[in-house]
XYZ file of C-alpha atoms in Angstrom:
442
model
C 82.574 121.110 -94.333
C 85.557 118.223 -94.129
C 83.578 115.277 -92.742
C 80.677 116.045 -94.397
C 79.995 114.613 -98.175
C 76.907 116.637 -98.635
C 75.262 113.991 -101.918
C 71.931 115.501 -102.149
C 70.331 118.449 -100.804
C 66.443 119.611 -100.926
C 66.405 123.409 -100.789
C 62.977 123.976 -101.959
C 60.429 126.308 -100.159
C 57.435 125.975 -100.422
C 53.796 128.123 -99.998
C 52.444 127.141 -96.788
C 49.475 128.304 -94.480
C 49.560 131.273 -97.028
C 53.686 132.373 -96.303
C 57.225 130.850 -96.714
C 58.071 129.421 -93.598
C 59.473 125.971 -94.444
C 63.183 125.070 -95.418
C 63.959 121.111 -95.877
C 67.574 119.632 -96.899
C 68.735 116.515 -96.940
C 72.342 115.346 -95.904
C 74.367 112.187 -96.038
C 77.222 112.162 -93.525
C 80.779 110.049 -94.381
C 79.718 108.053 -91.347
C 76.385 106.874 -93.627
C 74.022 108.889 -91.459
C 70.797 110.001 -92.997
C 70.730 113.915 -91.688
C 67.194 115.375 -92.915
C 66.604 119.583 -91.726
C 62.666 121.650 -91.335
C 63.301 124.683 -90.765
C 61.060 127.049 -89.666
C 61.738 130.673 -89.362
C 59.418 131.567 -86.825
C 59.348 128.335 -84.417
C 60.905 128.393 -80.997
C 60.962 125.046 -80.145
C 63.075 122.160 -82.139
C 62.340 118.453 -82.807
C 64.599 115.637 -82.764
C 64.774 112.065 -84.570
C 66.874 109.586 -84.526
C 64.260 106.689 -86.189
C 66.812 103.398 -87.134
C 65.378 101.416 -89.336
C 63.910 98.341 -88.115
C 61.164 96.798 -86.774
C 58.984 94.162 -85.199
C 58.604 92.976 -88.843
C 62.407 92.715 -88.710
C 63.021 90.130 -86.150
C 63.488 86.380 -86.141
C 61.950 83.095 -84.332
C 62.550 83.330 -80.984
C 63.265 87.881 -81.226
C 59.710 88.544 -81.150
C 59.788 92.008 -79.161
C 63.150 92.319 -78.521
C 62.896 95.895 -81.417
C 60.742 97.045 -78.303
C 62.546 95.618 -75.773
C 65.421 97.393 -77.353
C 64.127 100.501 -76.812
C 63.204 100.397 -73.042
C 67.210 99.537 -72.450
C 68.440 102.338 -74.775
C 66.725 104.270 -71.698
C 68.162 102.452 -68.859
C 71.492 104.859 -69.002
C 74.496 104.566 -71.207
C 78.449 104.279 -70.943
C 78.648 107.980 -69.964
C 74.727 108.631 -68.238
C 72.608 106.653 -65.844
C 69.391 106.428 -66.301
C 68.457 108.812 -64.017
C 70.866 111.393 -65.389
C 69.542 111.539 -68.828
C 65.505 111.713 -67.023
C 67.688 114.906 -64.949
C 68.731 116.407 -67.889
C 66.061 116.791 -70.044
C 63.794 117.761 -67.486
C 66.494 120.444 -66.601
C 66.297 121.628 -70.367
C 62.409 121.692 -70.163
C 62.036 119.004 -73.053
C 59.923 116.025 -73.409
C 61.815 112.851 -74.386
C 60.512 109.496 -75.163
C 60.909 106.383 -77.925
C 58.689 104.511 -79.759
C 58.616 100.927 -81.372
C 56.136 100.058 -84.726
C 56.480 97.342 -87.330
C 58.918 98.830 -89.781
C 61.079 101.688 -87.527
C 61.962 102.155 -84.322
C 62.530 105.874 -83.102
C 63.694 108.048 -80.040
C 63.109 111.868 -79.940
C 63.169 115.203 -77.585
C 61.529 118.475 -77.984
C 63.237 121.221 -76.439
C 63.598 124.461 -76.749
C 65.840 125.505 -79.951
C 68.180 127.369 -77.810
C 69.101 123.403 -75.763
C 69.838 121.648 -79.804
C 72.652 120.480 -78.448
C 72.904 118.952 -75.407
C 69.320 116.921 -76.078
C 71.156 115.417 -79.630
C 74.027 114.584 -77.102
C 71.405 113.075 -75.297
C 70.140 111.118 -78.222
C 73.407 110.335 -80.052
C 74.978 108.425 -76.622
C 71.728 106.404 -75.934
C 71.341 105.021 -79.333
C 75.756 104.625 -79.954
C 77.025 104.417 -76.578
C 73.994 102.316 -74.446
C 75.129 100.247 -71.137
C 72.953 97.291 -71.520
C 73.134 96.461 -68.181
C 72.261 93.165 -66.255
C 70.578 93.937 -63.795
C 68.904 96.799 -65.163
C 68.220 94.342 -68.041
C 65.919 91.748 -66.073
C 63.998 94.505 -64.038
C 62.786 95.812 -67.593
C 62.735 92.487 -68.624
C 58.944 92.202 -65.661
C 58.608 95.689 -66.922
C 57.633 94.245 -70.372
C 55.662 91.630 -69.089
C 53.581 93.984 -66.797
C 52.911 96.127 -70.173
C 52.750 92.446 -72.475
C 49.735 91.763 -69.060
C 48.572 95.460 -69.110
C 47.627 94.900 -73.128
C 46.249 91.861 -72.699
C 44.048 92.658 -69.892
C 42.099 95.783 -72.463
C 39.690 94.796 -74.784
C 39.964 97.723 -76.561
C 44.016 97.084 -77.057
C 44.191 93.434 -77.467
C 41.672 93.362 -80.221
C 44.029 95.279 -82.210
C 47.037 93.307 -81.653
C 44.239 89.881 -82.201
C 43.011 91.280 -85.594
C 47.148 91.707 -87.173
C 47.588 87.861 -86.119
C 44.154 86.995 -87.344
C 44.681 89.250 -90.797
C 48.506 88.521 -90.949
C 49.445 84.675 -89.194
C 52.058 83.999 -86.492
C 54.903 85.122 -87.778
C 56.987 88.600 -86.892
C 54.442 90.730 -88.922
C 51.282 89.369 -87.371
C 52.414 89.263 -84.235
C 51.978 92.145 -81.771
C 54.913 94.548 -81.726
C 55.329 94.208 -78.294
C 56.072 90.718 -78.980
C 54.964 87.076 -77.330
C 55.325 86.505 -73.841
C 57.725 83.311 -74.420
C 60.208 84.743 -76.824
C 60.010 87.641 -74.016
C 60.441 85.334 -71.263
C 63.522 84.120 -72.960
C 65.552 86.436 -73.696
C 69.105 87.371 -73.496
C 71.348 89.972 -72.074
C 73.676 89.077 -74.709
C 70.954 88.168 -77.404
C 69.766 91.741 -77.503
C 73.045 92.902 -78.289
C 73.734 91.275 -80.632
C 70.601 92.758 -82.388
C 71.428 96.146 -81.256
C 74.641 95.817 -82.721
C 73.322 93.989 -86.084
C 71.052 96.834 -87.246
C 72.147 100.380 -84.666
C 74.720 101.555 -87.268
C 75.223 105.173 -88.146
C 74.085 103.410 -92.264
C 70.825 102.473 -90.739
C 70.132 105.812 -89.110
C 67.775 108.562 -89.661
C 68.491 111.593 -87.933
C 65.381 114.031 -88.274
C 65.291 117.896 -87.389
C 62.215 120.473 -87.539
C 62.294 123.693 -86.062
C 63.049 127.132 -85.592
C 67.518 126.040 -86.640
C 68.677 126.412 -89.769
C 71.311 123.854 -91.648
C 74.403 126.465 -91.050
C 73.258 125.805 -87.496
C 72.902 122.130 -87.565
C 75.406 120.363 -89.299
C 78.582 121.311 -88.075
C 77.544 120.625 -84.521
C 75.635 117.016 -85.362
C 79.030 116.516 -87.775
C 81.187 117.056 -84.801
C 79.272 114.346 -82.445
C 78.869 111.869 -85.406
C 82.070 111.988 -86.362
C 83.445 110.997 -83.120
C 81.372 107.528 -83.042
C 83.336 104.718 -84.023
C 81.490 103.044 -87.065
C 79.781 99.900 -87.295
C 79.032 96.553 -90.016
C 75.703 97.737 -91.834
C 73.063 94.896 -91.924
C 71.015 93.728 -94.969
C 67.426 93.662 -94.337
C 65.098 91.375 -97.086
C 61.552 91.943 -96.496
C 59.270 89.652 -97.609
C 55.606 90.906 -98.290
C 53.401 89.179 -95.980
C 50.137 88.153 -97.174
C 46.479 88.148 -95.756
C 44.920 85.562 -94.505
C 41.034 85.564 -94.570
C 39.359 83.263 -91.898
C 37.566 84.098 -88.754
C 38.799 83.988 -84.937
C 36.894 84.215 -81.272
C 38.480 84.168 -78.145
C 36.357 84.203 -75.072
C 36.688 86.233 -72.464
C 34.122 87.145 -69.643
C 32.837 90.428 -70.586
C 29.230 91.975 -71.191
C 30.752 93.203 -74.296
C 32.236 92.036 -77.787
C 34.643 93.527 -79.702
C 34.871 92.840 -83.102
C 37.155 93.837 -86.335
C 37.184 92.916 -89.802
C 39.640 93.906 -92.495
C 42.170 93.248 -95.122
C 45.412 93.563 -97.256
C 45.298 96.801 -98.346
C 47.669 99.054 -100.393
C 51.200 100.936 -99.205
C 52.292 103.829 -98.601
C 54.363 103.772 -102.673
C 50.944 102.348 -104.358
C 49.054 104.910 -106.499
C 45.446 103.573 -104.897
C 46.861 104.908 -101.613
C 45.353 108.314 -101.627
C 42.217 107.348 -103.101
C 42.103 105.617 -100.049
C 42.568 107.429 -97.692
C 40.255 109.372 -98.482
C 37.311 106.270 -99.063
C 38.532 105.299 -95.372
C 37.471 109.040 -93.944
C 34.048 108.634 -95.529
C 33.155 105.012 -94.369
C 33.969 105.331 -90.950
C 37.286 107.604 -89.851
C 34.810 110.293 -89.077
C 31.653 111.989 -87.118
C 30.457 112.427 -90.294
C 30.736 108.965 -92.011
C 28.082 106.668 -93.142
C 29.498 104.412 -90.687
C 29.099 106.305 -86.969
C 26.303 108.348 -88.376
C 24.123 105.317 -89.792
C 25.318 102.929 -86.924
C 25.230 105.112 -83.413
C 23.654 107.861 -84.308
C 20.490 106.669 -86.312
C 19.677 102.978 -84.644
C 21.964 103.536 -80.940
C 23.175 99.883 -81.818
C 26.723 100.459 -80.543
C 28.324 102.799 -78.273
C 32.229 103.031 -80.901
C 32.380 102.308 -84.304
C 35.069 103.512 -87.149
C 37.937 102.029 -90.011
C 41.014 102.511 -90.164
C 43.570 102.353 -93.108
C 47.327 101.690 -92.413
C 49.863 102.079 -94.731
C 53.915 100.213 -94.676
C 56.235 99.827 -96.915
C 55.137 97.276 -98.946
C 51.344 96.329 -97.927
C 48.633 98.325 -96.236
C 45.308 96.853 -94.155
C 41.992 97.749 -94.027
C 39.490 97.452 -91.500
C 36.381 98.332 -89.884
C 35.729 97.727 -85.784
C 32.997 98.052 -83.487
C 32.040 97.453 -79.687
C 28.454 96.259 -78.706
C 26.686 94.627 -76.744
C 25.849 91.006 -77.488
C 22.259 91.274 -78.143
C 23.091 94.285 -80.527
C 25.917 91.921 -82.310
C 23.790 90.624 -85.113
C 21.492 93.525 -85.883
C 25.171 95.488 -86.207
C 26.947 92.902 -88.488
C 24.019 92.761 -90.821
C 23.077 96.381 -90.626
C 27.278 96.955 -91.950
C 26.972 94.600 -94.620
C 23.464 96.790 -95.864
C 25.758 100.033 -95.964
C 29.179 98.038 -97.617
C 25.972 97.065 -100.413
C 24.752 100.432 -100.872
C 28.463 102.240 -101.036
C 28.806 99.561 -104.119
C 25.569 100.601 -105.284
C 26.028 104.745 -104.989
C 26.242 105.033 -102.067
C 29.268 108.395 -101.987
C 28.661 111.443 -103.839
C 30.577 113.648 -105.270
C 30.159 116.068 -102.696
C 30.900 113.879 -99.904
C 34.276 113.504 -101.910
C 35.197 117.060 -101.835
C 33.914 116.866 -98.397
C 37.207 114.634 -97.691
C 39.044 116.344 -99.540
C 38.349 119.503 -96.561
C 38.831 117.377 -94.466
C 42.081 115.420 -95.148
C 43.549 119.723 -96.164
C 42.159 120.686 -92.618
C 44.076 118.001 -90.716
C 47.186 118.046 -92.400
C 47.688 121.660 -90.991
C 46.595 121.048 -87.887
C 49.245 118.171 -87.119
C 51.898 120.126 -89.300
C 52.124 123.126 -86.870
C 53.807 120.508 -84.393
C 57.616 120.473 -85.082
C 57.160 116.577 -83.713
C 55.010 115.445 -86.789
C 56.972 117.822 -89.185
C 60.109 116.109 -87.318
C 58.316 112.558 -88.057
C 56.772 113.155 -91.545
C 60.355 113.494 -92.764
C 62.348 110.645 -91.417
C 58.878 108.091 -92.638
C 58.605 110.143 -96.212
C 63.068 109.460 -96.585
C 62.404 105.171 -94.760
C 59.283 104.957 -97.559
C 60.912 107.175 -100.062
C 64.097 107.985 -100.131
C 63.518 111.582 -100.878
C 60.797 114.375 -99.253
C 57.642 114.734 -100.197
C 56.421 117.894 -100.753
C 53.701 119.506 -99.095
C 52.554 121.084 -102.405
C 52.558 117.519 -104.530
C 50.612 115.751 -101.541
C 47.724 118.518 -101.812
C 47.590 117.986 -105.911
C 47.590 114.041 -105.143
C 44.581 114.176 -102.521
C 42.995 117.178 -105.331
C 43.317 114.658 -108.552
C 41.819 111.984 -106.513
C 38.153 111.837 -108.719
C 34.404 109.661 -108.015
C 35.954 106.488 -110.534
C 38.569 106.440 -108.284
C 36.430 105.475 -105.212
C 34.665 103.336 -106.675
C 37.269 101.623 -108.393
C 39.012 100.818 -104.757
C 35.915 99.931 -103.454
C 35.482 97.143 -106.091
C 38.762 95.940 -104.761
C 38.137 96.208 -101.438
C 35.102 95.344 -100.380
C 35.077 91.178 -102.233
C 32.858 88.312 -100.730
C 34.927 86.087 -99.066
C 38.347 88.374 -98.979
C 37.930 89.456 -95.333
C 39.588 88.227 -91.877
C 37.012 88.371 -88.614
C 37.952 88.495 -85.193
C 35.859 89.251 -82.300
C 36.358 88.589 -78.279
C 33.235 88.152 -75.980
C 30.959 85.238 -73.978
C 31.237 82.342 -75.204
C 27.425 81.977 -76.233
C 28.287 84.534 -79.577
C 30.968 82.017 -80.767
C 29.185 80.263 -83.350
C 27.924 83.766 -84.471
C 31.221 84.832 -85.317
C 32.819 81.781 -86.499
C 30.062 81.304 -88.970
C 29.483 84.963 -89.784
C 30.282 85.865 -93.474
C 29.606 89.029 -95.186
C 27.546 88.590 -98.405
C 28.239 92.114 -99.930
């Protein structure tokens, strides 16, 4: 294969659902792009993802929202295809095409029948390397994104998550919403977007992830042929500063009947060994219908409609939070009950049988998710970005199996500390004092 330099090929076959179906390959192309292949012999479909290792946390002042804006612009046409051409071609394949922006990456993907792989791949490659950046489309899309921002701000359930993120992490690229700030979106220029695109969208910063019913021999020669015709660009070096949590209370007045509330703190990153115990603890505290918070607050006492906990991992930090929605008359009762339940959790409420149920749930969720080529494709790409390698299923399951009750209580002692929580809430003005002065005392 004259145009491909194979640095590492991981050809390991793992047992999965009782039989062998998966072969995973990692190939570094000569132009610096990384190609990941997850072959599933019985699958009739394929999911293709182009992942660029840049997200909203990489934006400088004045650029908040640029990563997301560029994601939009790549769908607005290329030098070879109009935005209508892209839509028609994918529709003709019966496929699905979309994109997403996160704090640490941006990606574009297509799901199609495996027979249509070459056409779908060409479309994504054209979008990634040859966007037209048309001035007229730029102006239209700016208005679309401002409308999207207004929609998010008008939805309390969506807004509270962004509000909490800024409360916990501060007014910076990590703390701001992925969509960006109104001022930076309004003041953005096409020239500025193109400069940001050229800085980050290059071959070395690109991970191509493919999962489905094709193998390396069916994928690599074609990918190599397409990639050799693409102009090489200078790659950028990013230095990410680890964000620092800020423990403070913030409230925003809204003329609404319900109170939307989130409290939380910094937690473990993707790379931390405590990540797997944290996943299981989150599941037991508020990550399922059988969890402590849902059963005690929602089911037994009916104090709120929704309550849950959440655990998010990033490359160098994590975030754990508890959120709920309730009426203003029930607010203090919910807060006091959560405080009481956390005290009980710290004193031994979680038993070995609870941990074993959480492990079974994790396994079941993993198996259900892994029926999706899109999920498998995404998993490969994130593994590569965070760890620089593909993490086997069996290794993950073994890490989960090894988690002990002592591990869980070690996490509990580290996560639940007085005066180490941020609090965000939105609701009617009369609850402001309750929110701004409240502190958990577990």
